Short mmCIF file of C-alpha atoms and ligand atoms in Angstrom, two decimals:
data_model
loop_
_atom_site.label_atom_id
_atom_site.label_comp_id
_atom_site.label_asym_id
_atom_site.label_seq_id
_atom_site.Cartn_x
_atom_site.Cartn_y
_atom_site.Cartn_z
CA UNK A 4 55.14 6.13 -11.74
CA UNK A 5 54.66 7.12 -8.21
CA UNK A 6 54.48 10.65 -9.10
CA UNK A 7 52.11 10.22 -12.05
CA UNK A 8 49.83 8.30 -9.32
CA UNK A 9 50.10 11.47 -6.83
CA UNK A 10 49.32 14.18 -9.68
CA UNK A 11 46.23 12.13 -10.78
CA UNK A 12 45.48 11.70 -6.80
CA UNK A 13 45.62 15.50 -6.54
CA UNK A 14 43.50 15.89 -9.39
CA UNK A 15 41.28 13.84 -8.50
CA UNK A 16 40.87 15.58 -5.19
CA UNK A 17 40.70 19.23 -6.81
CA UNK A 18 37.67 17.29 -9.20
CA UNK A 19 35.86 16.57 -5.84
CA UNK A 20 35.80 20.31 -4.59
CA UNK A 21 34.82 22.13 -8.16
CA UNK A 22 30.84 21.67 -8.24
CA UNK A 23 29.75 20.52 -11.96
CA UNK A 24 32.49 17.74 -12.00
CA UNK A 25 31.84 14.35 -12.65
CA UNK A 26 32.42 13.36 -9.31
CA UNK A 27 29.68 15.13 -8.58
CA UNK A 28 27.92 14.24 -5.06
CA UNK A 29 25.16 11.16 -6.13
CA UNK A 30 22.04 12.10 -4.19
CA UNK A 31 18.68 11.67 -4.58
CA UNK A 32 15.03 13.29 -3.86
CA UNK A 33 12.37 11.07 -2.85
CA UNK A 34 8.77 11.91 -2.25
CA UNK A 35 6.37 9.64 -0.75
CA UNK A 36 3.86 9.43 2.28
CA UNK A 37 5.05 7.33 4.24
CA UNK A 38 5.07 8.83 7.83
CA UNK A 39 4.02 6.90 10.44
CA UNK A 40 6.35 5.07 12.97
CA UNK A 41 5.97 1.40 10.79
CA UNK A 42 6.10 2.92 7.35
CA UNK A 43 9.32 5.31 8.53
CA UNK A 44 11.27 2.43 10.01
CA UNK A 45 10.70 0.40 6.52
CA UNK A 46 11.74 3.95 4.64
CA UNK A 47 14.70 3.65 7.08
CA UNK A 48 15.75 0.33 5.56
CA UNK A 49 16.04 2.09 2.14
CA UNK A 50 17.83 5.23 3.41
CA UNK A 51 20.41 3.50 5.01
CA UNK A 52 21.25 1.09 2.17
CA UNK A 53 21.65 4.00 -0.20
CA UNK A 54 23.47 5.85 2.07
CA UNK A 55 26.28 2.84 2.35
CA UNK A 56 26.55 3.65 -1.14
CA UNK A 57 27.39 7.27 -0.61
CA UNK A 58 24.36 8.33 -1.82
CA UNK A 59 22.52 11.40 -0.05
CA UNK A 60 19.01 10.69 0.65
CA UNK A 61 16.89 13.97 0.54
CA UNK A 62 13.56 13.07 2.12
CA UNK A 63 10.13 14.66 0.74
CA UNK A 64 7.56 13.26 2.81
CA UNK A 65 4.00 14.28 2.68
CA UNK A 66 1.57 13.16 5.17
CA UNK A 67 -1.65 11.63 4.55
CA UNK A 68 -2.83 7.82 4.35
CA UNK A 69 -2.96 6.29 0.70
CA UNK A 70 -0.72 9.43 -0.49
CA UNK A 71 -4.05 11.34 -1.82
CA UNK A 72 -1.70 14.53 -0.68
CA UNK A 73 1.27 13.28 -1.96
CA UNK A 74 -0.02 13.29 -5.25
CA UNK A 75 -1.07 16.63 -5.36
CA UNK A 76 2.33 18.09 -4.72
CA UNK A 77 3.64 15.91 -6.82
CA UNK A 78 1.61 17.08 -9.39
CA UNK A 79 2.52 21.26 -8.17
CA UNK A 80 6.04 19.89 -8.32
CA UNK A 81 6.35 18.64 -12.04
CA UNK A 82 4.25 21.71 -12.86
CA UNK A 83 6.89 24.01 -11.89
CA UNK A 84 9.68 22.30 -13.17
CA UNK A 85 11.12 20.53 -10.07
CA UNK A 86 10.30 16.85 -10.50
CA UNK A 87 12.23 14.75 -7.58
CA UNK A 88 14.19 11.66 -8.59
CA UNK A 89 11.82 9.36 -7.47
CA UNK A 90 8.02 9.25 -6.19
CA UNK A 91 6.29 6.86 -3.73
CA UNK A 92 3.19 5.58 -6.26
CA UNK A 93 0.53 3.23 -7.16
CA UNK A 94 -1.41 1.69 -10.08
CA UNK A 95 -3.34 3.52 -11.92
CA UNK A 96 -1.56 6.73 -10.85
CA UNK A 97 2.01 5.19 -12.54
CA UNK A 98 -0.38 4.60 -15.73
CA UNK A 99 -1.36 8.37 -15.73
CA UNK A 100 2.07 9.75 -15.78
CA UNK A 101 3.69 6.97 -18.11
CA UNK A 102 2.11 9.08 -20.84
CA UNK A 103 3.21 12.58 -19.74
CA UNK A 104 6.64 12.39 -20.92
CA UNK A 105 8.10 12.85 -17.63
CA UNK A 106 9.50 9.86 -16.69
CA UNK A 107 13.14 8.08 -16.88
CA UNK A 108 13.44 4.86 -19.09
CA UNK A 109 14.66 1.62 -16.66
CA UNK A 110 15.29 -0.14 -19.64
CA UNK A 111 19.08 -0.78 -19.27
CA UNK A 112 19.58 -1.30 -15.53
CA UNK A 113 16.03 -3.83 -15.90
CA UNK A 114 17.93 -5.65 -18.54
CA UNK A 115 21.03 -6.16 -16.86
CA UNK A 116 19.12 -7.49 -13.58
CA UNK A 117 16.91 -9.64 -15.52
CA UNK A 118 13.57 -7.97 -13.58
CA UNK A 119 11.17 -9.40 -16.33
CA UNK A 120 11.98 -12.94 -14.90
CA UNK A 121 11.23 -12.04 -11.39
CA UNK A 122 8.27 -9.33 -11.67
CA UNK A 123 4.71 -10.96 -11.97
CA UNK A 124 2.42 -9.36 -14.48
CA UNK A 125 -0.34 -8.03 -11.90
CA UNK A 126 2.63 -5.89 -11.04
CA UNK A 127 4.42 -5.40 -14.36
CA UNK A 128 1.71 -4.43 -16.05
CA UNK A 129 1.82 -0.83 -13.93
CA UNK A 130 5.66 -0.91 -13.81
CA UNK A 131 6.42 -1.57 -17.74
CA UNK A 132 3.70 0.00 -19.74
CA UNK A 133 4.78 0.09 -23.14
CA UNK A 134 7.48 -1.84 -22.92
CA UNK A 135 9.55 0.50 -20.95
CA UNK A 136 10.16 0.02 -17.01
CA UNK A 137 9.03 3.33 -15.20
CA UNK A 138 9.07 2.44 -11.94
CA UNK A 139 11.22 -0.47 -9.60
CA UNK A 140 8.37 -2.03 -7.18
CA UNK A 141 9.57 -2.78 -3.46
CA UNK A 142 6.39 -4.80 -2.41
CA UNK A 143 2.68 -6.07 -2.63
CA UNK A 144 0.29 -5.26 0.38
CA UNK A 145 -3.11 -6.61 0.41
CA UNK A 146 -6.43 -4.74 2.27
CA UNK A 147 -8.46 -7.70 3.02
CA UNK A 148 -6.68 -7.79 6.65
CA UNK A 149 -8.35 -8.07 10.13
CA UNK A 150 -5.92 -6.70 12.62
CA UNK A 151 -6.79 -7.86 15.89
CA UNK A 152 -6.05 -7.43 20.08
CA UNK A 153 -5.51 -10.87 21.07
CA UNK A 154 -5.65 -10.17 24.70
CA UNK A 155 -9.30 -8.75 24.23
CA UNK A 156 -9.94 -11.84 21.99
CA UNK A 157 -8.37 -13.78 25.23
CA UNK A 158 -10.45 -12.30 27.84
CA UNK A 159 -14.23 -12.86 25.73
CA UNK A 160 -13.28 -16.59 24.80
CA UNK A 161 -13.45 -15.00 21.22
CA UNK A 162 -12.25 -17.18 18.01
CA UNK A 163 -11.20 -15.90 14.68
CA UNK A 164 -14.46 -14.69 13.30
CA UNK A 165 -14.45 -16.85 9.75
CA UNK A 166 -17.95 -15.57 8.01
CA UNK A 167 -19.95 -12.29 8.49
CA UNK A 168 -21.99 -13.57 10.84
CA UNK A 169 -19.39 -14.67 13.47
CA UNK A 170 -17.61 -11.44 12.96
CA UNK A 171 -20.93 -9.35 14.26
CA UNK A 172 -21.27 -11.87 17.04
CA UNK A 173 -17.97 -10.65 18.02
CA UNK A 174 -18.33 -7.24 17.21
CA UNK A 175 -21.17 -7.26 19.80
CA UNK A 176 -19.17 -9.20 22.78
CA UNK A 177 -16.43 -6.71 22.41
CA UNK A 178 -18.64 -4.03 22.22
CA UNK A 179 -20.34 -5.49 25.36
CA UNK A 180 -17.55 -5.87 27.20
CA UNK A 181 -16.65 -2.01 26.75
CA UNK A 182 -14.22 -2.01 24.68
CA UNK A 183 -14.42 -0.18 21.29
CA UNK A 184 -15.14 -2.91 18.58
CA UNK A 185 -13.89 -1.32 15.63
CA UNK A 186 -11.09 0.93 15.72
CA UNK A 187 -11.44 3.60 12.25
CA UNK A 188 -10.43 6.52 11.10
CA UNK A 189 -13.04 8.49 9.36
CA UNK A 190 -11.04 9.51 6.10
CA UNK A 191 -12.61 8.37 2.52
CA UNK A 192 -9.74 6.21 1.64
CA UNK A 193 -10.06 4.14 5.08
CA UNK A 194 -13.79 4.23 4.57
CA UNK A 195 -13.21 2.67 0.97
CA UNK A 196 -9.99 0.27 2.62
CA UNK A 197 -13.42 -1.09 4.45
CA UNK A 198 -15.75 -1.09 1.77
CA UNK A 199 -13.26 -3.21 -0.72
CA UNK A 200 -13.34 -5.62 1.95
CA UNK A 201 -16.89 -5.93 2.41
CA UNK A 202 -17.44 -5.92 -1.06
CA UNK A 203 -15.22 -9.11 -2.18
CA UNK A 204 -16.68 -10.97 1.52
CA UNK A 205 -20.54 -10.13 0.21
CA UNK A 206 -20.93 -11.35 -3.44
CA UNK A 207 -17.31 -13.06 -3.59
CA UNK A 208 -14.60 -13.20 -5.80
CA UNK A 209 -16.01 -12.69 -9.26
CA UNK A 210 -18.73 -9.91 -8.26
CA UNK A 211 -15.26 -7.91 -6.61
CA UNK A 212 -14.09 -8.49 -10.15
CA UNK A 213 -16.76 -7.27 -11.62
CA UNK A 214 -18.24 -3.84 -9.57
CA UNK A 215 -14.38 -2.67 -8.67
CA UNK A 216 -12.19 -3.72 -11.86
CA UNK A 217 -14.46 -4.18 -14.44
CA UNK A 218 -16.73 -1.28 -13.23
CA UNK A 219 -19.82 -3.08 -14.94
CA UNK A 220 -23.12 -1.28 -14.16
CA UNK A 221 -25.20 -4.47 -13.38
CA UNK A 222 -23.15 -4.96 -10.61
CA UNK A 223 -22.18 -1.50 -9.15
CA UNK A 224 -26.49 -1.24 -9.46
CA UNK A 225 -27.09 -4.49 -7.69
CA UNK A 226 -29.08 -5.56 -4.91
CA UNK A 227 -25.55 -7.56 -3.89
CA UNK A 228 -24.39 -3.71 -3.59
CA UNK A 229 -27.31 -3.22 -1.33
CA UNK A 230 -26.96 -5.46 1.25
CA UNK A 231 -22.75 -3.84 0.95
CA UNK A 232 -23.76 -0.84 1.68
CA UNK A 233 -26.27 -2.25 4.60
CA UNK A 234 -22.99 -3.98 5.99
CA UNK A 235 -21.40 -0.90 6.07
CA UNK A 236 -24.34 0.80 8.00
CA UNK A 237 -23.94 -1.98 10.23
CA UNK A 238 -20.21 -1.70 11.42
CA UNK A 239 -20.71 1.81 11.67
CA UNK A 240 -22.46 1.02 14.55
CA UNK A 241 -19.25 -0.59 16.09
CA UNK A 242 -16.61 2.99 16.13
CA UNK A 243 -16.39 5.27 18.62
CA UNK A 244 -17.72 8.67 18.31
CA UNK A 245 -14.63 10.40 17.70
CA UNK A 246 -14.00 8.68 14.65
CA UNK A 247 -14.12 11.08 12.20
CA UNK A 248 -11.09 11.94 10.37
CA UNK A 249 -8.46 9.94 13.05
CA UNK A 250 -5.38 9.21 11.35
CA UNK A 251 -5.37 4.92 10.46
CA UNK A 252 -1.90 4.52 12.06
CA UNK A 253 -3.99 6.16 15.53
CA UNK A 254 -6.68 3.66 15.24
CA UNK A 255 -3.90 1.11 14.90
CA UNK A 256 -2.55 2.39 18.01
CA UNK A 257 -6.05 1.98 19.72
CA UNK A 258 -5.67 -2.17 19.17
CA UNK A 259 -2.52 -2.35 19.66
CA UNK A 260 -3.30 -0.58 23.66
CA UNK A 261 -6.38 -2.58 23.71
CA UNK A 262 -8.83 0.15 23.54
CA UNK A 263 -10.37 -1.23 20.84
CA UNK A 264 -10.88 -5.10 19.17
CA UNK A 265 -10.31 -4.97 15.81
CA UNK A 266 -9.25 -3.13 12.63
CA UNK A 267 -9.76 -3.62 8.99
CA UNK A 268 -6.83 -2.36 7.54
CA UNK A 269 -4.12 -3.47 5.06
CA UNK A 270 -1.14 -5.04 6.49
CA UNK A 271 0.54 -1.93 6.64
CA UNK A 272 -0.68 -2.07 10.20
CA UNK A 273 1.10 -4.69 10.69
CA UNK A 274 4.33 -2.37 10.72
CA UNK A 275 2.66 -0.16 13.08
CA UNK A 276 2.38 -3.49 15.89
CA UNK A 277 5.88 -4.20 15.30
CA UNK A 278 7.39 -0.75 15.84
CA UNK A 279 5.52 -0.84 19.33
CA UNK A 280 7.61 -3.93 19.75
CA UNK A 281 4.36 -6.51 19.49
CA UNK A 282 4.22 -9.72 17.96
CA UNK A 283 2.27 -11.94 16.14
CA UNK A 284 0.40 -14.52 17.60
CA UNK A 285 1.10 -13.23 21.39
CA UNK A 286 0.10 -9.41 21.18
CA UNK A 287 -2.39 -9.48 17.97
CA UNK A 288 -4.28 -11.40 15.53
CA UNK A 289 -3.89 -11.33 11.62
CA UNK A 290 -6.62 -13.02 9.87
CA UNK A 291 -8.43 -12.44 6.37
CA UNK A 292 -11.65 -10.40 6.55
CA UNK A 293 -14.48 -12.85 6.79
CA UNK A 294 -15.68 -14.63 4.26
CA UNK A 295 -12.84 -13.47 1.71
CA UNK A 296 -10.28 -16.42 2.47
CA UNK A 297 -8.65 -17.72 -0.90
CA UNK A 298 -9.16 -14.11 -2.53
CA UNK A 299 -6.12 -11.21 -2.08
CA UNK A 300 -7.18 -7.85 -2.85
CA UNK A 301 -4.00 -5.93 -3.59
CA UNK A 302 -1.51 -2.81 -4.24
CA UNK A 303 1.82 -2.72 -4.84
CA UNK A 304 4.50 0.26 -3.77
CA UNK A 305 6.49 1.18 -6.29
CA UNK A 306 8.98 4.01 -7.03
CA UNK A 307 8.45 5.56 -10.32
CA UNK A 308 11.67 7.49 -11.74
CA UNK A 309 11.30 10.91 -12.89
CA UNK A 310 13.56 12.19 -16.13
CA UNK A 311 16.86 14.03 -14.15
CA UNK A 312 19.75 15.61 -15.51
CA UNK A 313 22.36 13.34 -16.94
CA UNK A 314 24.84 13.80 -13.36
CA UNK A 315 21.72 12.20 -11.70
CA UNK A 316 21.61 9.16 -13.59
CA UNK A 317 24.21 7.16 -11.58
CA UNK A 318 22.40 7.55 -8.12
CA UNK A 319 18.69 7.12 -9.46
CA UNK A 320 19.53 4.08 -10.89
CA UNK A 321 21.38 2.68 -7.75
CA UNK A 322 18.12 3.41 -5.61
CA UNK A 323 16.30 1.55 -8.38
CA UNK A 324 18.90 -1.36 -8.38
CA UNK A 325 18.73 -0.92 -4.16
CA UNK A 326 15.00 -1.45 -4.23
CA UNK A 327 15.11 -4.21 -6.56
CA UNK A 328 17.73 -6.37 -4.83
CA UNK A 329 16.46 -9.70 -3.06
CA UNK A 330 18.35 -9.00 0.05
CA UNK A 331 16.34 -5.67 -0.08
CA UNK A 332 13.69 -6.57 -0.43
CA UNK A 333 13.62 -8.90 2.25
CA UNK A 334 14.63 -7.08 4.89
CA UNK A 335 12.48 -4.02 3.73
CA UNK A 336 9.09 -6.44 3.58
CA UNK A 337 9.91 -7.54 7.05
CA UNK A 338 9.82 -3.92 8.29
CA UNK A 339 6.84 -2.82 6.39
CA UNK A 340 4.05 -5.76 7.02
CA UNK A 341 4.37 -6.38 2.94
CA UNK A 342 5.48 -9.20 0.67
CA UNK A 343 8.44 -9.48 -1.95
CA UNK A 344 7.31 -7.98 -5.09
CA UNK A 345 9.76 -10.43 -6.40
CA UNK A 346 8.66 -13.67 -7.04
CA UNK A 347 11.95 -15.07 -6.14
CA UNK A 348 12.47 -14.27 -2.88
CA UNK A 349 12.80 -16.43 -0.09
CA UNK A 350 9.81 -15.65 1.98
CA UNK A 351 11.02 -17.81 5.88
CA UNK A 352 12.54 -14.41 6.99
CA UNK A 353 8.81 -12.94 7.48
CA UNK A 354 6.86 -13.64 10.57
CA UNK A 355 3.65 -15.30 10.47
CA UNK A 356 1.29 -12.72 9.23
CA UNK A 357 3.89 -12.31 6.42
CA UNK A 358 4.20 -15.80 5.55
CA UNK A 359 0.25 -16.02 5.30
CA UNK A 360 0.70 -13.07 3.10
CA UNK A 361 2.80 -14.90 0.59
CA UNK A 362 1.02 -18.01 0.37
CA UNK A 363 -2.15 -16.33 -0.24
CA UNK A 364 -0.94 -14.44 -2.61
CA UNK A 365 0.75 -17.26 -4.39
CA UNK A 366 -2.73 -19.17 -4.21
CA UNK A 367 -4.71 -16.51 -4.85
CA UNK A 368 -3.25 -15.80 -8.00
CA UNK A 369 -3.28 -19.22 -9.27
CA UNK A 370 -6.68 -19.30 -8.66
CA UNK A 371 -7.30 -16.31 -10.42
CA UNK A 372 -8.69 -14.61 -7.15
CA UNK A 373 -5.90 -11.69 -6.71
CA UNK A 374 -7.52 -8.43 -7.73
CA UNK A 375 -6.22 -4.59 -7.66
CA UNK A 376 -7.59 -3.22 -5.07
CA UNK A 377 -9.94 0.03 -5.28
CA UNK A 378 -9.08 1.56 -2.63
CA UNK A 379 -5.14 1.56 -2.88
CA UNK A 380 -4.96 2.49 -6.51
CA UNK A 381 -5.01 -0.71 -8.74
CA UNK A 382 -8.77 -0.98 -9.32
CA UNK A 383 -9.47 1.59 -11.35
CA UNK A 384 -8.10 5.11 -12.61
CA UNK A 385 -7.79 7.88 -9.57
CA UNK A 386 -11.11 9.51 -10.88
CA UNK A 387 -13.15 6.58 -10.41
CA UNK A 388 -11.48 5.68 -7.00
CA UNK A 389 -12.25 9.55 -5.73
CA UNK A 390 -16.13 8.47 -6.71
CA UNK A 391 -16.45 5.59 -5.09
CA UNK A 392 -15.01 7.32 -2.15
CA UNK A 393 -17.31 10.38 -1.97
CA UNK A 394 -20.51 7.66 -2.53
CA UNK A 395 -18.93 5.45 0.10
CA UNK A 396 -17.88 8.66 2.78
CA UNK A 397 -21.05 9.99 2.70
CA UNK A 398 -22.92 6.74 3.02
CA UNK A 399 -20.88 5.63 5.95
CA UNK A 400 -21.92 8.87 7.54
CA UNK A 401 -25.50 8.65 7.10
CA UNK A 402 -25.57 11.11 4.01
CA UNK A 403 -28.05 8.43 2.09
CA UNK A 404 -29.57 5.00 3.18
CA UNK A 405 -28.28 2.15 0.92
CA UNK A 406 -30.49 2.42 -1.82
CA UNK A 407 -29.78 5.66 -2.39
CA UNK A 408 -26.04 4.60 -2.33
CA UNK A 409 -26.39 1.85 -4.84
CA UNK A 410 -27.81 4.59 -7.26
CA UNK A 411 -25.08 7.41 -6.63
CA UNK A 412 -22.68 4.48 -6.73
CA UNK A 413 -23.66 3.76 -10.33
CA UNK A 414 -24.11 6.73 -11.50
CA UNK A 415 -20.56 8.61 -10.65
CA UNK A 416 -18.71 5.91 -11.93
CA UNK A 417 -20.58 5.98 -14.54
CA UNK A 418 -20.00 10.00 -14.75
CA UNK A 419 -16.39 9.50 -13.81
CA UNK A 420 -15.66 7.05 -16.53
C1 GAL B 7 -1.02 2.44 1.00
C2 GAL B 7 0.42 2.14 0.71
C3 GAL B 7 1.07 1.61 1.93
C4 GAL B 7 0.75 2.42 3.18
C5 GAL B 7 -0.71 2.88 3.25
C6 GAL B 7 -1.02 3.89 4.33
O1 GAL B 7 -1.65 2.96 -0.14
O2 GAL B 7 0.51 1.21 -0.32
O3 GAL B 7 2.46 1.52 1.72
O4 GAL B 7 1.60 3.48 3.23
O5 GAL B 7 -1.14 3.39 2.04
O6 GAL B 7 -0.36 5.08 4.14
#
């Protein structure tokens, strides 16, 4: 017996050092864009649990807010016959490749786990098309956020700016002051992260519905759009000249040094104030853009699963059973400023800002006011989004007045459709 134990020990051993065996080494490739200090500590999270598994983490990160660029090399990547295991994505973008023949089924391991029970549709509906699971979601951010200094807010007697109108009167004090009011980067999807909120706080819930989901015409062509786009015209007024193309994690970094008073950003940011060690309530303010309380504009990360070799299998689906466990996804959510994709998920473990985050969620989707949102890839398809940006970029930078805007607006989503 003993000795039967040693040979199979030895073979065993000998299996480990010939390359092609089945105990081939479980590692996986992983593309996504997140790069700045928040979004790699979250990433971190991930690595590390994987890595207790003894499975080797290859990291593909490519720069750029929104993953615009990650999507492009993704795209060079599956061209030339090198998908990677898994890929950083959102909404529409999932859709687009669920057709393309490309992807690994989830079925099995989404079975066994029970994920139907646990994953609301808003979400499902991107990672199950067709009945198959594509893609294991690890959270839901939302992008009508104000991120704000509280010192500044301190200092000027300021109070949570609640409707448009009390946000300009603040805009101005801070401005006064000589601060920078608005910290922004100028890149089209930040410009659009802006103009989603200003859209749902000027003609509400339904209208959001209506110009950014439903793409209808009347409303994209409206006068509503108008006085958007005259918003918009407005709070440029409030950056700083050197603006233009700033990375968003840098105008992050602006509040949280209290060079400048606010940011409209999704709560990614939030990641960004806790890697500097900041906290809510004491170092910054979380609040919902005014006059879009009870409505959650939102996008959910998710890691779709490219079709790998058979020897691949085993460690793909442990990162897609890692990013799908509870404990996870808790301490992952924490990390990144997100919620729990999960619905089941005991949400006490976030801080404040997160906590608001999953109660308005919760409400917001009860009250049917929880909407993809344009700019992060769960409005519409990635044509449409790129549309809306270029109208919205070159608006924001004085390219056309508003009515001019409203018409391009209409017309190249119309052209994009
Ligand atoms: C969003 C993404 C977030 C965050 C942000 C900035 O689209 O969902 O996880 O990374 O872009 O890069």
């Amino acid at each position: 017996m003993f000795k039967l134990k040693a040979t199979l020990a030895a073979a065993a051993a000998l299996c480990l050092f010939s390359s092609g065996s089945v105990f081939a080494e479980e590692k996986v490739e992983v593309l996504h864009w997140w790069t700045s200090g928040g979004e790699a500590a979250a990433l971190n999270v991930l690595k590390k649990d994987l890595e207790s598994q003894g499975v080797t983490w290859n990291d593909m990160p490519v720069a750029g807010g929104s993953g615009v660029q990650a999507m492009t090399v993704l795209r060079a990547r599956v061209t030339a016959g090198n998908a990677p295991t898994a890929v950083q994505m959102l909404g529409f973008d999932i859709l687009d490749w669920s057709g393309e023949g490309v992807l690994a089924d989830l079925n099995k391991v989404a079975e066994e786990e029970n994920w139907d029970a646990v994953i609301p549709d808003a979400i499902k509906r991107f990672a199950k098309p067709e009945g198959v699971w594509i893609a294991a979601p690890v959270n839901v951010h939302s992008t009508n956020w104000v991120w704000a200094n509280k010192a500044i807010f301190d200092e000027l007697n300021l109070k949570q700016p609640a409707t448009w109108d009390e946000l300009i009167t603040s805009l101005d004090k801070i401005k006064a002051a000589g601060y920078i009011a608005m910290a922004h980067g100028g890149q089209a999807w930040q410009d659009g992260t802006v103009f989603d909120s200003v859209v749902l706080a000027t003609g509400g819930p339904e209208f959001y519905q209506k110009a950014m989901n439903e793409l209808d015409e009347a409303a994209l062509g409206s006068d509503t759009m108008k006085t958007v786009f005259d918003r918009m015209a407005q709070l440029r007024g409030y950056v700083d000249d050197n603006f233009s193309g700033r990375d968003w994690n840098l105008a992050t970094a602006m509040v949280i040094n209290k060079e400048a008073g606010v940011q409209f950003m999704g709560d990614w940011a939030k990641g960004e104030f806790l890697s500097a060690s900041k906290k809510p309530g004491e170092d910054f303010l979380c609040f919902r853009f005014p006059d879009s309380q009870g409505a959650v504009l939102f996008n959910s990360d998710q890691f779709v699963m490219f079709a790998v070799g058979e020897e691949q299998r085993p460690a793909q689906e442990k990162l897609a059973m890692s990013v799908m466990s509870p404990a996870f996804q808790q301490a992952f959510n924490k990390v990144k400023g997100s919620v729990m994709a999960r619905t089941d998920v005991d949400a006490s473990v976030l801080d404040a800002c997160g906590q608001q985050g999953q109660v308005d969620l919760a409400e917001a989707n009860k009250s049917n006011k929880l909407f993809g949102s344009m700019a992060h890839g769960h409005g519409a398809p990635s044509g449409i989004k790129s549309a809306v940006f270029d109208v919205v970029t070159a608006h924001f930078n004085g390219e056309y007045d508003s009515a001019a805007a409203v018409e391009e607006l209409a017309a190249a989503v119309q052209a994009a459709k």
